[in-house]
Each structure stands twice: as structure tokens, then as C-alpha cells.
């Protein structure tokens, strides 16, 4: 199993001396210790995740302080941007890093984010698949048709040319099985999580993803790459870890209630806005127990090793460890030693999609 670090959840309003200390120190640790990648997201107009409005910028910073680790967007919200701009920015990061870039593309779902490109909101899923192919073509040195400022039709490519001849690509799915299939049809890796889907659901969707790859008739033997984002904090005592993560993980789950209920609870879809506060507390508490027991790398290395084995059984290739969900920076950095022990127990050589 490959291991990477994933960043998303910091409250960007916190006034730490260095808001990006965990990102930079975590990246240095991962680079020294054989982790496969560092993922940073794209998040707009909200304190939750608001440290990361542009993963190309954070990726460039990581490139400057590391030597070997993969530098990935988790994710680029493609319909918010022109494909030329995506390819240009990330080609710069590929050059700065010596060819270590990879991108996961997402369609986006927050309507407010589309203040940047309101015309793309309705058809964002279709636009996503089109832009994946456009960015790939630009990366290879091809051009795409555009219209310039005076209405002239042109064919444009990007500068500088990237280091890697092919761009490693993933597609991000919040759980929709058709997105899994589309990722397979596109010959892309898949980035997903366990909010709103359990392991049995995920196992079925991964099988559909691999089936879609097989239907493309590939001759290179590649069967896909599935990266699973999971909340991660390891220590020496399970009860101590449970109490340490209870409030930050509970707050995270509360903020993600729409995702939790957007799937199903006991077979029924539920509108979170209509729930009483005590019902929300009950759902969050129940979700915390499930997530601590089965949905994350939370507790001891021994417990986490069993969880990783279950992930591997259903076809997960990489655990993307989300570490910035509210615990003190120093505690998280210290816990990375336990995560590295887990990686050594479960690791294998990394293979790019």
C-alpha cells in the first residue's frame, strides 16, 4: 500500500505563527521517509479549507523544500478555470519539481465557488471530462482552439513545456458510481473518501471503475490506481487517541453533514436543514464512532494496520492520510513517526497512473 499526506481541513482564520507550518514540515517528513505524495486541495470563499485556494501555489512551495515526493492537486476544480491556465500553472510546478506533478480533477459542487465561472455550474460534470482531455493534450505539446480578445480563432499551446511527457491524472469522486466509471473510461486514477459511503459501497464502485478500464482494451496492463482519503492520527494508546480526536473530528463531521446525509442514513435521504439540534448531535456522535472504528487511520499502529488490510482487500492502492483536521500542529507532526511505522509495515513501491 502506498501512503501519502493529504491536506484540507484547517480553519484558515486561526492565527498561528505560521499557518503553513504543518503543510511544509509534513511535506519535508514525507519526502525524507518514502511517502508517495503530498496532496493539497482547491477551496474558495470559506474558512473551512480556506488555506488552500490554489493547489498550484502550495505545490510550488512544496517543490522548493522537497526532492523526490509527488506533488498533487487534490483537487483542481476544473470548471472554474480555463484549461490553458491549468496546464500553464502546473507545467511551471512540474519544472520547479523536476517532474513530480500529478492532478486530480473535480467538477465542484459549491455554487458559491462558481462565482468565478457562473456559466459553467449547470454543466460542470460534462465540462470536467472535456477539460481533463484538453489539459492532457496541452501537456503533450498539442494545441487547442480558442477565440482571442478581438474574435480571432486561434490554436494555442502552453509554455514552458513540462518535464513529464504525460500528466498523471486522477478524477475525484464524492461517491457517485458514474464518476467512478467515467474515471475508468478516461484512463485516469481515482481519488475518493469514505464520507457518505461504507467499505461495501466502495468495493462495488471500485469494481465498476476497474471494469470500465478493462472495457477500454488497454494493452499496457494498467488496471487503475485508487487513492482513498482518510482522516489519520496515530498514537500509542487507542483511548488517548479517541479522546484527542473526538472534538476536531466531530466538528469536521458536523461541517460535512450534507455529505453524510447526502448519501443515505438507514436507507432514507435526509434534509440536514430540517433536523433538530439534538438529532444532529446524535448523527455526528454515531458517525464519529463509525468513522473512528472503520473509516480512518485513528488509534494505534496495530489497529490501523488491520484497517489498511481491509482497504487493500477492496482494491485501494494508496491511503491519502488527511492530517490537518484540527489537532495541534506539534501533536500531528509527532504522530507522523507512528504513521511512518505503519507505512513501513504495509508499503510497496509506488507506481504512477
XYZ file of C-alpha atoms in Angstrom:
353
model
C 0.000 0.000 0.000
C 1.238 3.464 -0.889
C 0.915 6.262 1.656
C 0.595 9.974 1.003
C -0.282 13.063 3.046
C -3.487 14.943 2.323
C -4.371 18.463 3.468
C -7.792 20.074 3.520
C -9.468 20.883 6.779
C -7.607 23.618 8.643
C -9.624 26.626 9.797
C -7.890 29.398 7.866
C -8.974 32.032 10.415
C -6.726 30.592 13.131
C -3.859 32.931 13.984
C -0.962 30.550 14.374
C 2.522 31.972 13.969
C 2.782 30.061 10.690
C -0.441 28.833 9.121
C 1.511 26.608 6.728
C 3.894 25.003 9.224
C 2.068 21.667 9.205
C 1.989 21.613 5.412
C 5.669 22.372 4.973
C 7.048 20.295 7.847
C 4.764 17.401 6.955
C 5.953 17.541 3.340
C 9.590 17.506 4.439
C 8.922 14.494 6.682
C 7.093 12.622 3.929
C 9.868 13.399 1.458
C 12.538 12.021 3.796
C 10.632 8.890 4.674
C 9.433 7.356 1.416
C 5.830 8.551 1.227
C 4.450 8.703 -2.309
C 2.912 12.203 -2.486
C 1.519 15.312 -0.845
C -1.974 16.429 -1.905
C -3.341 19.956 -1.477
C -6.882 20.989 -2.483
C -8.651 23.910 -4.109
C -11.093 25.648 -1.765
C -12.726 29.073 -2.078
C -14.612 31.659 -0.027
C -14.922 29.728 3.239
C -12.722 29.343 6.348
C -13.080 25.550 6.184
C -10.216 24.538 3.929
C -9.586 28.179 3.141
C -5.809 27.831 3.472
C -5.842 26.256 0.021
C -7.390 28.445 -2.697
C -4.806 27.359 -5.281
C -3.013 23.995 -5.149
C -0.506 25.111 -7.786
C 0.785 27.757 -5.365
C 1.077 25.337 -2.445
C 2.532 22.762 -4.819
C 5.252 25.198 -5.865
C 6.101 25.808 -2.211
C 6.360 22.069 -1.591
C 8.561 21.676 -4.677
C 11.029 24.167 -3.217
C 11.589 22.211 0.021
C 11.440 18.585 -1.202
C 13.419 16.379 -3.570
C 11.504 13.241 -4.516
C 7.904 13.212 -3.333
C 4.964 13.530 -5.734
C 3.192 16.910 -5.702
C -0.513 16.576 -6.396
C -3.687 18.617 -6.578
C -6.458 17.039 -4.599
C -8.247 18.543 -6.452
C -8.253 21.098 -9.254
C -11.879 22.215 -9.676
C -11.565 22.208 -13.439
C -14.792 24.025 -14.464
C -13.662 27.115 -12.521
C -10.674 27.593 -14.853
C -9.614 27.679 -18.473
C -7.696 24.509 -19.422
C -4.816 26.625 -20.766
C -4.409 28.212 -17.349
C -4.482 24.869 -15.537
C -1.849 23.401 -17.844
C 0.374 26.507 -17.688
C 0.423 26.727 -13.892
C 1.085 23.079 -13.340
C 3.743 22.913 -16.032
C 5.649 25.527 -14.024
C 5.315 23.364 -10.901
C 6.417 20.309 -12.886
C 9.562 22.207 -13.909
C 10.218 23.502 -10.402
C 9.910 19.984 -9.003
C 11.823 18.149 -11.717
C 8.754 16.280 -12.988
C 6.810 15.329 -9.849
C 3.340 16.757 -10.566
C 0.011 14.888 -10.637
C -3.510 16.308 -10.819
C -6.850 15.054 -9.606
C -9.701 16.845 -11.348
C -13.050 17.575 -9.678
C -16.290 19.014 -11.031
C -17.032 21.042 -7.880
C -20.357 21.276 -6.102
C -20.374 24.529 -4.114
C -22.468 27.011 -6.085
C -20.671 29.917 -4.403
C -17.332 28.751 -5.844
C -18.786 29.261 -9.296
C -18.805 32.984 -8.758
C -15.509 32.553 -10.628
C -17.227 30.910 -13.636
C -21.036 31.006 -13.133
C -21.719 29.927 -16.709
C -20.105 26.526 -16.035
C -22.098 25.449 -12.985
C -25.004 23.674 -14.670
C -22.848 21.551 -16.990
C -19.844 21.188 -14.684
C -19.672 17.379 -14.848
C -19.555 17.331 -18.647
C -17.067 20.214 -18.696
C -14.829 18.307 -16.271
C -14.387 15.345 -18.624
C -13.744 17.639 -21.590
C -11.123 19.608 -19.689
C -9.285 16.500 -18.489
C -8.619 15.622 -22.117
C -7.779 19.213 -23.080
C -5.225 19.576 -20.289
C -3.699 16.220 -21.185
C -3.369 17.305 -24.826
C -1.781 20.629 -23.870
C 0.639 18.782 -21.603
C 1.778 16.655 -24.544
C 2.577 19.784 -26.538
C -0.629 19.929 -28.579
C -2.805 22.998 -29.104
C -6.481 23.664 -28.520
C -8.818 26.007 -30.452
C -9.665 29.301 -28.718
C -11.005 32.745 -29.630
C -8.879 35.747 -28.725
C -9.923 39.189 -27.485
C -10.831 40.517 -30.936
C -12.746 37.424 -32.004
C -9.969 35.735 -33.986
C -9.884 31.933 -33.941
C -6.506 30.644 -32.782
C -4.742 27.423 -31.823
C -2.744 27.845 -28.613
C -0.422 25.680 -26.538
C 1.438 26.246 -23.288
C 4.828 27.462 -22.138
C 7.033 26.344 -20.530
C 6.801 22.729 -21.694
C 6.504 20.335 -18.743
C 9.160 17.848 -17.716
C 6.886 14.793 -17.760
C 5.732 13.783 -21.260
C 2.378 12.599 -19.853
C 0.450 14.177 -16.994
C -0.518 11.744 -14.191
C -4.280 12.266 -13.799
C -6.920 11.290 -11.253
C -10.637 12.061 -11.124
C -12.173 12.945 -7.764
C -15.454 11.320 -6.734
C -17.526 12.053 -3.639
C -19.183 8.666 -4.154
C -21.219 8.707 -7.364
C -20.672 5.417 -9.161
C -20.928 7.031 -12.600
C -17.950 9.227 -11.738
C -16.006 6.057 -10.885
C -16.934 4.648 -14.297
C -16.046 7.890 -16.079
C -12.627 7.891 -14.418
C -12.058 4.376 -15.728
C -13.194 5.293 -19.236
C -10.799 8.246 -19.165
C -7.888 6.024 -18.154
C -7.392 8.116 -15.018
C -6.689 7.277 -11.423
C -9.460 7.726 -8.868
C -9.448 9.822 -5.676
C -12.296 9.276 -3.209
C -13.171 9.170 0.506
C -15.471 7.395 2.987
C -17.846 10.222 3.885
C -21.285 9.020 2.857
C -20.128 5.592 1.657
C -19.062 2.487 3.542
C -16.489 -0.109 2.547
C -19.030 -2.395 0.874
C -20.291 0.523 -1.256
C -16.738 1.483 -2.108
C -15.786 -2.080 -3.047
C -18.619 -2.213 -5.606
C -17.704 1.201 -7.061
C -14.029 0.265 -7.351
C -15.020 -2.898 -9.223
C -17.068 -0.731 -11.620
C -14.069 1.553 -12.079
C -11.764 -1.352 -12.929
C -14.404 -2.833 -15.238
C -14.597 0.458 -17.145
C -10.799 0.414 -17.567
C -10.878 -3.151 -18.865
C -13.560 -2.214 -21.408
C -11.148 0.296 -22.980
C -8.989 -2.583 -24.205
C -5.705 -1.299 -22.793
C -2.634 -3.290 -23.779
C -0.177 -1.915 -21.191
C -1.519 -3.953 -18.262
C -2.536 -0.900 -16.209
C -5.675 -1.627 -14.175
C -6.108 1.715 -12.419
C -4.988 3.477 -9.265
C -7.361 4.179 -6.377
C -6.360 6.706 -3.722
C -8.561 6.808 -0.632
C -8.530 9.898 1.599
C -8.867 9.007 5.282
C -8.500 11.013 8.494
C -5.295 9.972 10.196
C -3.858 10.351 13.686
C -1.912 7.532 15.319
C -0.557 7.140 18.827
C 0.469 4.548 21.377
C -2.886 4.226 23.167
C -6.269 3.910 21.432
C -8.331 5.546 24.180
C -5.971 8.515 24.329
C -6.222 8.976 20.568
C -10.023 8.649 20.666
C -10.329 11.478 23.155
C -7.766 13.613 21.317
C -9.636 13.400 18.003
C -13.203 13.407 19.348
C -13.819 17.150 19.153
C -11.894 18.020 15.944
C -13.228 15.013 14.054
C -16.732 15.649 15.397
C -16.502 19.253 14.220
C -15.312 18.050 10.819
C -18.195 15.598 10.520
C -20.664 18.277 11.589
C -19.355 20.598 8.881
C -19.687 17.742 6.362
C -23.222 16.799 7.401
C -24.506 17.409 3.900
C -22.158 14.722 2.564
C -23.008 12.312 5.360
C -26.740 12.678 4.750
C -26.453 13.243 1.021
C -25.872 9.542 0.691
C -28.332 7.723 2.948
C -28.970 7.102 6.611
C -30.815 3.828 7.333
C -31.917 3.742 3.692
C -33.539 7.198 3.730
C -32.350 10.511 2.346
C -32.479 13.242 4.972
C -32.527 17.025 4.622
C -29.997 18.299 7.171
C -31.650 21.729 7.328
C -34.801 20.168 8.805
C -33.077 18.355 11.665
C -33.343 19.439 15.292
C -30.016 20.210 17.071
C -30.301 17.088 19.217
C -30.787 14.953 16.073
C -27.676 16.463 14.519
C -25.731 15.715 17.710
C -26.917 12.096 17.577
C -25.916 11.672 13.921
C -22.499 13.248 14.466
C -21.838 11.066 17.529
C -22.858 7.931 15.653
C -20.797 8.924 12.628
C -17.784 9.598 14.843
C -17.922 6.078 16.296
C -18.233 4.508 12.849
C -15.510 6.655 11.394
C -13.129 6.059 14.303
C -13.672 2.303 14.155
C -13.774 1.715 10.384
C -13.362 4.877 8.335
C -9.955 6.272 9.230
C -6.468 5.525 10.471
C -7.237 6.540 14.038
C -5.786 4.809 17.083
C -2.736 2.588 17.273
C -0.487 1.284 14.517
C -1.803 -2.248 15.098
C -5.423 -1.181 14.658
C -4.547 0.902 11.606
C -2.677 -1.994 10.029
C -5.871 -4.062 10.075
C -7.779 -1.157 8.527
C -5.205 -0.819 5.750
C -5.516 -4.542 5.055
C -9.287 -4.101 4.593
C -8.677 -1.198 2.225
C -6.286 -3.329 0.203
C -8.797 -6.177 0.021
C -11.359 -3.976 -1.732
C -8.861 -2.600 -4.251
C -7.422 0.565 -2.714
C -3.866 1.253 -3.893
C -2.984 4.341 -1.846
C -4.057 5.753 1.505
C -4.111 9.559 1.341
C -3.774 10.491 5.000
C -5.676 13.669 5.905
C -3.771 15.010 8.894
C -4.898 18.646 9.293
C -8.385 18.272 10.754
C -7.912 20.373 13.872
C -5.339 18.803 16.179
C -2.356 20.906 17.351
C 0.380 21.125 14.749
C 3.091 19.802 17.051
C 0.992 16.761 18.041
C 0.316 15.923 14.391
C 3.983 16.204 13.433
C 4.975 13.942 16.317
C 2.331 11.401 15.277
C 3.895 11.086 11.823
C 6.532 8.767 13.294
C 3.737 6.266 14.029
C 2.368 6.731 10.522
C 5.803 6.025 9.080
C 5.944 2.799 11.082
C 2.606 1.816 9.547
C 3.886 2.716 6.085
C 6.934 0.504 6.542
C 4.720 -2.390 7.580
C 2.309 -2.016 4.673
C 4.323 -0.243 1.966
C 5.343 -1.219 -1.534
C 6.980 0.663 -4.436
C 4.864 3.491 -5.856
C 3.511 3.256 -9.428
C 2.114 6.369 -11.170
C -1.076 6.024 -13.230
